[in-house]
Coordinates of C-alpha atoms and ligand atoms in Angstrom, one line a residue:
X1 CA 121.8 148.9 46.7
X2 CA 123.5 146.3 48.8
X3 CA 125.4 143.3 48.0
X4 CA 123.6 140.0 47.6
X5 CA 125.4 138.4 50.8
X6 CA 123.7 141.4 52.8
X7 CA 120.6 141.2 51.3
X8 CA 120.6 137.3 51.5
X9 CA 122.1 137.7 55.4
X10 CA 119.6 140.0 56.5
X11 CA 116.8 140.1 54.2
X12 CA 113.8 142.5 53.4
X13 CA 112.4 144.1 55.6
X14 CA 109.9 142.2 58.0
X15 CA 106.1 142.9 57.7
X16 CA 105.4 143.6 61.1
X17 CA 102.7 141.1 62.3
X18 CA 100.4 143.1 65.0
X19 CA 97.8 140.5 64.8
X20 CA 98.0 137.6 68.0
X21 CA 99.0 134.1 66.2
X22 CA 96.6 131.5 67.5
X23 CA 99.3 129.5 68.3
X24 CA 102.2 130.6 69.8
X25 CA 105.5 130.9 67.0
X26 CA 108.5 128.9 67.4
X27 CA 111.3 131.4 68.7
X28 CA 114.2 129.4 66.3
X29 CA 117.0 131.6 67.6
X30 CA 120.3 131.2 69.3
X31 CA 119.7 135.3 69.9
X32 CA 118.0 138.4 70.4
X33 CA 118.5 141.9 69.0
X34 CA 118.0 144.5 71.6
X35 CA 117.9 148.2 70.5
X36 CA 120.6 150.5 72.1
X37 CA 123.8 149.8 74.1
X38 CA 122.0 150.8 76.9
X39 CA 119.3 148.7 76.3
X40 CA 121.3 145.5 75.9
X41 CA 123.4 146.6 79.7
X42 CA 120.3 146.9 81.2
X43 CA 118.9 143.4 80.2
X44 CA 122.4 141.9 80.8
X45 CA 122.8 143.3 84.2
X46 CA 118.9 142.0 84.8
X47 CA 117.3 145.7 85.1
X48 CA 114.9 145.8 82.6
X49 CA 113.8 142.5 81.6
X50 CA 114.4 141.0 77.7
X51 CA 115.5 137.6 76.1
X52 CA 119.0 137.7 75.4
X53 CA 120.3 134.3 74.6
X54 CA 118.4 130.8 74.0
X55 CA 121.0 129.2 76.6
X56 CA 119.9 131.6 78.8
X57 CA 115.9 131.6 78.2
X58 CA 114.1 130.9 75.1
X59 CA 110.3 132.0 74.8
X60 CA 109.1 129.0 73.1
X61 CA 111.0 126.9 75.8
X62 CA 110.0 129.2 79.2
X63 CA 106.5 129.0 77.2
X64 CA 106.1 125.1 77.7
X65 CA 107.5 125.2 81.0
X66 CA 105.0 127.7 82.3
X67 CA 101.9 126.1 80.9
X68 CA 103.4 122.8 82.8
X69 CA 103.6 125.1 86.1
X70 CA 99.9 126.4 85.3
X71 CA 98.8 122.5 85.2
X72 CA 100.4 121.8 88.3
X73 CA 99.3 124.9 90.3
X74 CA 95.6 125.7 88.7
X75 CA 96.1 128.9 91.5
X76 CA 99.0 130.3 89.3
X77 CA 102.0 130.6 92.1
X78 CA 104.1 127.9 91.0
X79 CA 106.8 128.9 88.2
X80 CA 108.7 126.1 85.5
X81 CA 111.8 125.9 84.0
X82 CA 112.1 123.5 80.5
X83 CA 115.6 121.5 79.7
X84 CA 116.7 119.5 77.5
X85 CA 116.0 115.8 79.1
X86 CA 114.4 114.4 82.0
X87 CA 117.8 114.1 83.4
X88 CA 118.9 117.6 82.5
X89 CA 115.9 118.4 85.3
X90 CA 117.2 116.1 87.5
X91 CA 120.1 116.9 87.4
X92 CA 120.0 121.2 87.6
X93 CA 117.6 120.3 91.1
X94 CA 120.2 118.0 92.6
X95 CA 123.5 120.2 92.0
X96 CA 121.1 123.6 92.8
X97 CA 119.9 121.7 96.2
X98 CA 123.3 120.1 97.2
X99 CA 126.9 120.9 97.7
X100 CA 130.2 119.2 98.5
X101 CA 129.3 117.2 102.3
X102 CA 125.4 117.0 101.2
X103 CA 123.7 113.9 102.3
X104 CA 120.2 112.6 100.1
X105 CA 117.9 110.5 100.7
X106 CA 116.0 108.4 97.9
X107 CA 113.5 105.6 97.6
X108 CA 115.7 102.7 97.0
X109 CA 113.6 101.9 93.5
X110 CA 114.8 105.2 92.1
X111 CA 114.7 105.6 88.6
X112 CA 118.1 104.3 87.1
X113 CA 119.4 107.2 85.6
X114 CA 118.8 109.1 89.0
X115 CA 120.5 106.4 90.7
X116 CA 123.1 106.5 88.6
X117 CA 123.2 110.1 89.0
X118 CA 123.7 110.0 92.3
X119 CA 125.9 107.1 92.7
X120 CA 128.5 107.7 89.8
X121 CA 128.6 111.1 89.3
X122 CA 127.7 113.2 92.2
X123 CA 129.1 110.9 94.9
X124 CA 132.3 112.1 93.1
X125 CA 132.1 115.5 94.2
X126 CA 131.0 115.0 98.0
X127 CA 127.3 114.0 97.7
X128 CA 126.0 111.1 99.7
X129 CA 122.8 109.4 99.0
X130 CA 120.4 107.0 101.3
X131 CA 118.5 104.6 99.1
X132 CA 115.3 103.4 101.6
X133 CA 112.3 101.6 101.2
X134 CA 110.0 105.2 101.5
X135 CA 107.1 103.0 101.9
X136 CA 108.1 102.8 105.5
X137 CA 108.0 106.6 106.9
X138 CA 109.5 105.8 109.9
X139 CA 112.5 104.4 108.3
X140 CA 112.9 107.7 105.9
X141 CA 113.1 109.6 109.0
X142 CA 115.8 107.6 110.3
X143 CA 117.8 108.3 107.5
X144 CA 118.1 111.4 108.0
X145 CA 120.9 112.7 108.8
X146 CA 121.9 116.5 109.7
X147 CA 123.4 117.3 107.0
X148 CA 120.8 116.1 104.6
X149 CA 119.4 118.4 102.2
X150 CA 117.1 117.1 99.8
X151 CA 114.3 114.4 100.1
X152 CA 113.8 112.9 96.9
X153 CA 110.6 110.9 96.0
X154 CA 108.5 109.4 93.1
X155 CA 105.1 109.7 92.7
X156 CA 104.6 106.0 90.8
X157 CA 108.0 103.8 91.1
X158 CA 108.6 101.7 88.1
X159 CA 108.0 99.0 87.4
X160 CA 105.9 98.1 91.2
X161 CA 103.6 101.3 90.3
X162 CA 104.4 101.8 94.3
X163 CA 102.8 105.2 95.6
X164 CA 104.3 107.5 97.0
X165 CA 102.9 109.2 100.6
X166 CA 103.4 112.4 99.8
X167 CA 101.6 114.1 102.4
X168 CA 103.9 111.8 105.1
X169 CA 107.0 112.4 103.5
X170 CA 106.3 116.0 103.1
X171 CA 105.9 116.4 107.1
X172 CA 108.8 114.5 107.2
X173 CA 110.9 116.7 105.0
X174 CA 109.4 119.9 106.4
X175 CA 109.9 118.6 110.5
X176 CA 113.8 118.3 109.0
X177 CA 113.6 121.8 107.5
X178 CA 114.3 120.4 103.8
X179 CA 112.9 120.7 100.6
X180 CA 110.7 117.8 99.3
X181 CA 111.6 116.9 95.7
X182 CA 109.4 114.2 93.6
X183 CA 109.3 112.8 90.1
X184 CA 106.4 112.8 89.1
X185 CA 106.6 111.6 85.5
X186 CA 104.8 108.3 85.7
X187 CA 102.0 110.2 86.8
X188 CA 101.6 113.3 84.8
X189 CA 99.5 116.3 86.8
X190 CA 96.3 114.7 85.3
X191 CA 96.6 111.9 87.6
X192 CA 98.4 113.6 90.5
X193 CA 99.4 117.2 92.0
X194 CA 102.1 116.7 94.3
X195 CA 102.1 120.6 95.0
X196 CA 98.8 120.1 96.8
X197 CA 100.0 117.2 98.8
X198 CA 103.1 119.7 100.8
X199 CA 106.1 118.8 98.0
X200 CA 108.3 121.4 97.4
X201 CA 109.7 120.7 93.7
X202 CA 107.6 118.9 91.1
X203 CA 110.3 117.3 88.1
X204 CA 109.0 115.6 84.9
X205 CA 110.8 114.1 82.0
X206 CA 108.8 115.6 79.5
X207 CA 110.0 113.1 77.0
X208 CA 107.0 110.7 78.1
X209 CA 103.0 112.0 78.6
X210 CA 103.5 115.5 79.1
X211 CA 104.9 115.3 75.2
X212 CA 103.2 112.0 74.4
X213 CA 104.0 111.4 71.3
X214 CA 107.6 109.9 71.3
X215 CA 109.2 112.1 69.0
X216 CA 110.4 115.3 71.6
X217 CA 113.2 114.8 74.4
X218 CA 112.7 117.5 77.4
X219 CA 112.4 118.0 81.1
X220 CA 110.8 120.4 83.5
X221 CA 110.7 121.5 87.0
X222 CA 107.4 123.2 88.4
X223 CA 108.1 125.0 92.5
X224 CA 108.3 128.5 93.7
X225 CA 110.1 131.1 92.5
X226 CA 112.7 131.0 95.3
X227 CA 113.7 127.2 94.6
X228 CA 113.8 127.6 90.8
X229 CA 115.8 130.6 90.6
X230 CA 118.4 128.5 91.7
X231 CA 117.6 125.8 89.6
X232 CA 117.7 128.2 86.4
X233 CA 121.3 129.5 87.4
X234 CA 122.4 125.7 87.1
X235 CA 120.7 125.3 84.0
X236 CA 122.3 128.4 82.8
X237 CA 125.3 127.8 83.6
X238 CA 125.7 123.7 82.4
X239 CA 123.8 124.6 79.4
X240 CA 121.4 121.9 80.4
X241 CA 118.5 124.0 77.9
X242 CA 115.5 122.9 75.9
X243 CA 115.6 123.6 72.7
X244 CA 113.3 125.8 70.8
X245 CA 111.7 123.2 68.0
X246 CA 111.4 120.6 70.9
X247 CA 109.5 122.6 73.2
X248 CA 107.1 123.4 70.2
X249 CA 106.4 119.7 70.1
X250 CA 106.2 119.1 73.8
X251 CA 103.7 122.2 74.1
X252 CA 101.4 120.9 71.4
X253 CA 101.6 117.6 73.4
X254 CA 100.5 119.1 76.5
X255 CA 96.9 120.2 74.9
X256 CA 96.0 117.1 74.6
X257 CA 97.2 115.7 77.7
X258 CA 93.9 115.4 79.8
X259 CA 92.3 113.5 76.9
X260 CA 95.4 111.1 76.4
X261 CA 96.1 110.0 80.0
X262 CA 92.1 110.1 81.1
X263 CA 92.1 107.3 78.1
X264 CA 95.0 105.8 78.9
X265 CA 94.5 105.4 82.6
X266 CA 91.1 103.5 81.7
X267 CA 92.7 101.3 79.4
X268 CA 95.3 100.3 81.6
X269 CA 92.6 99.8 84.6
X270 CA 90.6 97.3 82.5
X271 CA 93.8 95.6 81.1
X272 CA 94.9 94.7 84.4
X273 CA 91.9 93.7 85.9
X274 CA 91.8 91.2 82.5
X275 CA 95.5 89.9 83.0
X276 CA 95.1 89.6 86.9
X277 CA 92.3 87.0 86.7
X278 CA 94.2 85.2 84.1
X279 CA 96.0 81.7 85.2
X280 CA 99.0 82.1 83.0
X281 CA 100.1 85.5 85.1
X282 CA 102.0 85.2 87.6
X283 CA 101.1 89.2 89.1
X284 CA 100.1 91.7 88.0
X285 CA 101.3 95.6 89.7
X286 CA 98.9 98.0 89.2
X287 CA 97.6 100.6 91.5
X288 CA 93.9 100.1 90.5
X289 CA 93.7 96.7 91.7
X290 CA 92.4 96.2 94.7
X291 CA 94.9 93.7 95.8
X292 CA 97.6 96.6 94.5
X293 CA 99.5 97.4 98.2
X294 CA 98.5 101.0 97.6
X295 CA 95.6 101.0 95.9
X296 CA 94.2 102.7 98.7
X297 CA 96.3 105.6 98.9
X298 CA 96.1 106.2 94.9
X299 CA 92.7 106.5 95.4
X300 CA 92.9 109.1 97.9
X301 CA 95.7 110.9 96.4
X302 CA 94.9 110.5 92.9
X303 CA 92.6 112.4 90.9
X304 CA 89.0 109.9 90.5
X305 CA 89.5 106.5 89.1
X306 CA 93.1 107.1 88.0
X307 CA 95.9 104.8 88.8
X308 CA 98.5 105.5 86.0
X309 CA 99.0 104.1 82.6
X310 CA 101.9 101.7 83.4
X311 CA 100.8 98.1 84.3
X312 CA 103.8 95.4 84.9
X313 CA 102.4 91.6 84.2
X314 CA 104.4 88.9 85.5
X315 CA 103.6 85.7 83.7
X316 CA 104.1 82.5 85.0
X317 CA 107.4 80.6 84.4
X318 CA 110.3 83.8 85.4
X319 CA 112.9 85.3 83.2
X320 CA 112.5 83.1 79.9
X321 CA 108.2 83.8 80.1
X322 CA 108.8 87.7 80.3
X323 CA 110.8 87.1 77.4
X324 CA 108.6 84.6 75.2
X325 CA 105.6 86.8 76.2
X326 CA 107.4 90.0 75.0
X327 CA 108.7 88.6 71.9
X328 CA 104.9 87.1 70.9
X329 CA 103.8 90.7 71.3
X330 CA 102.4 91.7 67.8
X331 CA 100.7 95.0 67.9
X332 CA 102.5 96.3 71.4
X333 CA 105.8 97.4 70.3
X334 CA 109.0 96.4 71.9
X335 CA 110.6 99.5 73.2
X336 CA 111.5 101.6 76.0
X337 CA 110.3 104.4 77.4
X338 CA 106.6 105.7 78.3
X339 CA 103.9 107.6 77.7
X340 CA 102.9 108.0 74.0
X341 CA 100.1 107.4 71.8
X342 CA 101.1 103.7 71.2
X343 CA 101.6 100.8 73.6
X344 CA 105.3 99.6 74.4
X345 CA 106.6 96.6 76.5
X346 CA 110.1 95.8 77.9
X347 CA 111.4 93.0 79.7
X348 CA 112.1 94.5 82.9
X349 CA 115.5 92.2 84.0
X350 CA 117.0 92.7 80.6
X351 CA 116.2 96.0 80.5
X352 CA 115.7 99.0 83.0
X353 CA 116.8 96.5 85.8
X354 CA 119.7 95.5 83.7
X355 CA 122.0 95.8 86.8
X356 CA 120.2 93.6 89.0
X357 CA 120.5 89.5 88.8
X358 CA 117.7 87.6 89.9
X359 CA 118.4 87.4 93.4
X360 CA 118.7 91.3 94.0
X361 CA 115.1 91.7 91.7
X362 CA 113.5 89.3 94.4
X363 CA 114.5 91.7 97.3
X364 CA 113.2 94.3 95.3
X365 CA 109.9 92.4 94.6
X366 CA 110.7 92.3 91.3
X367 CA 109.6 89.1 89.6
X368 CA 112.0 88.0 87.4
X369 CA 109.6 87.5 84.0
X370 CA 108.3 90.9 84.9
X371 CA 107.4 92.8 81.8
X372 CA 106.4 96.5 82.0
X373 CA 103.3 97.7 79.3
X374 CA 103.1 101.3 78.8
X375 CA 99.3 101.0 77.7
X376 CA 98.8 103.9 74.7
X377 CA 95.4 105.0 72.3
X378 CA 94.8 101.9 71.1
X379 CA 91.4 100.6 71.8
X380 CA 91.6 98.3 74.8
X381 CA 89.7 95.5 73.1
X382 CA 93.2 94.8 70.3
X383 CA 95.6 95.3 73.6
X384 CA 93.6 92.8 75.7
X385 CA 94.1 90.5 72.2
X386 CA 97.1 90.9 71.8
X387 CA 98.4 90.7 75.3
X388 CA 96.2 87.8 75.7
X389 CA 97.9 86.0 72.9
X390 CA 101.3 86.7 73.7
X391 CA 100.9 84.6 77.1
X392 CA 101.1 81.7 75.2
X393 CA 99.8 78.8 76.2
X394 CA 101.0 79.5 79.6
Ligands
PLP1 C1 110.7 108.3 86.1 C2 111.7 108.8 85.2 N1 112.4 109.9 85.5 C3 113.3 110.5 84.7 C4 113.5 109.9 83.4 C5 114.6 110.6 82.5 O1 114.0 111.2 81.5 P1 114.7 111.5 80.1 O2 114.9 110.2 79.4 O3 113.8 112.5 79.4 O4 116.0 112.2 80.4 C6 112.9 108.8 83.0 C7 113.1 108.1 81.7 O5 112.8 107.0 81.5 C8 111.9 108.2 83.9 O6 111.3 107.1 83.6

């Protein structure tokens, strides 16, 4: 018989389960056990195939980020790979698709932490970014330069919802012989594919509808095998990984996606079309309103009367408004992010546009009482209330 530290360290033996679990188990391992010396050389060295290391690949993790590929590409063709954050993606595309001398070009309303990305960290070690207005196709293509190696786009910007053309910026990129990357995490791949539109590299922050319930941090990037093998080898190697428990939660998320931004999207249609005819708002940016500047191409590039779940309402009376709007909210919460099953708000100068005083926000064509709704479950009826309410008397 064996001591009790071995038998608590190892314990009985398993009951080996041949049965398939209806859902998947959660792989909670740092490691695997591999059979033979032999064995564990051959994984290692990559000749027979095995899971090794959850750094390395995890099945729970590589599970989520496949069914995220499969949702992108119904055909099959495209692969994933899961990390650990949003910017985890972001970052393991841009060092895999750039080196020391690499020139970028980006939308100049870039998500911040991509913009800080680029400008603070990678600018360090030789990278170069163009921020443009992408809206304009011909001025993308003038900022090309030849030794540009990466287009970057986003599908919705925040917090102008603008709308990405992906099939112009795709020619673009591919006339220039570069891959096409976009974020497309304001949109989700219920509301857009930009694999079927010619882009190259699909990235997601997880964290937001592809989860969609606030409580799991993750990223993903959806492409073909050729681009993401090299994306994986910079995972690997800055440990930028998902972990196990979080991809459980982020996979469980994603069966209910369809359902969750289908509702969504409608919700947010009605509850702009509501605040838009409203005399206390100032404006109100949102894609399925026809006076939206690319409400047109949403509606050819989007899937059927879906314009994202993101609505930014302006009211009248600039930066102290937003404010005394946003702090009369009662059943919207006051928080960051997007994407879950309950509505948040944040004042967008004070906030995600931290940086920029009110004279840089007008050349952006951000108003300055600007306040960005992520629109949740709720019915739309209590939002509509409540949003209604918290205009004050205007
Ligand atoms: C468009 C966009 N991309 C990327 C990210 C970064 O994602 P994460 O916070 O999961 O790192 C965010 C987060 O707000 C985002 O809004």
């Amino acid at each position: 018989m064996t001591g009790d530290g071995t038998r608590a360290a190892h314990g009985p033996e398993r009951r080996a389960v041949t049965q398939e679990p209806l859902t998947p188990p959660v792989y909670r391992t740092s490691t695997f056990v591999l059979d033979s010396a032999q064995q564990t050389a051959d994984v290692f060295a990559g000749r027979e195939t095995g899971w090794t290391y959850s750094r390395t690949d995890n099945p729970t993790s590589q599970a989520f980020a496949d069914a995220v590929a499969y949702l992108e590409d119904p055909k099959g063709l495209a692969v994933g790979q899961p990390f650990g954050s949003g910017m985890a993606a972001i970052t393991c595309t841009l060092l895999a698709l750039c080196s020391n001398g690499s020139h970028v070009v980006a939308p100049q309303e870039v998500y911040g932490g991509t913009w800080a990305l680029l400008t603070r960290q990678l600018s360090r070690f030789g990278v170069q970014t163009s921020f443009v207005d992408m809206t304009d196709l011909d001025a993308t293509r003038a900022a090309l330069q030849p030794n540009t190696s990466l287009l970057w786009g986003e599908v919705l910007a925040n917090p102008s919802m603008t709308v990405a053309d992906l099939p112009g910026l795709a020619d673009i990129a591919r006339e220039a012989g570069i891959p096409f990357a976009v974020d497309a995490t304001f949109a989700s791949p219920i509301v857009c594919r930009p694999l079927e539109h010619g882009v190259d590299l699909v990235v997601h922050s997880a964290t937001k509808y592809l989860g969609g319930h606030s409580d799991a941090t993750g990223g993903v990037v959806v492409g073909p095998t050729a681009l993401l093998d090299r994306i994986r080898t910079v995972r690997v190697d800055t440990g930028a990984t998902l972990a196990p428990d979080e991809a459980a939660l982020l996979s469980r998320g994603l069966a209910t996606l369809p359902l969750r931004v289908r509702r969504q999207n409608e919700t947010a249609a009605v509850i702009a079309a509501a605040l838009s005819a409203d005399p206390r708002v100032a404006r109100v940016d949102h894609p399925s309103l026809p006076a939206h500047r690319d409400h047109e191409l949403a509606s050819r590039l989007f899937a059927p009367g879906l314009f994202g779940a993101v609505v930014t309402v302006a009211p009248q009376g600039g930066r102290e408004a937003g404010m005394a709007m946003l702090d009369r909210l009662q059943l919207v919460k006051r928080a960051t992010s997007l994407g879950g099953t309950t509505s948040k708000a944040v004042h967008v100068a004070t906030t995600t546009h931290l940086a920029m005083d009110d004279s840089t926000l007008a050349a952006a064509g951000i108003l300055p009482g600007a306040v960005r709704l992520s629109v949740g479950l709720e019915d739309a009826e209590d939002l509509l209330a409540d949003l209604l309410q918290a205009l004050g008397e205007g």
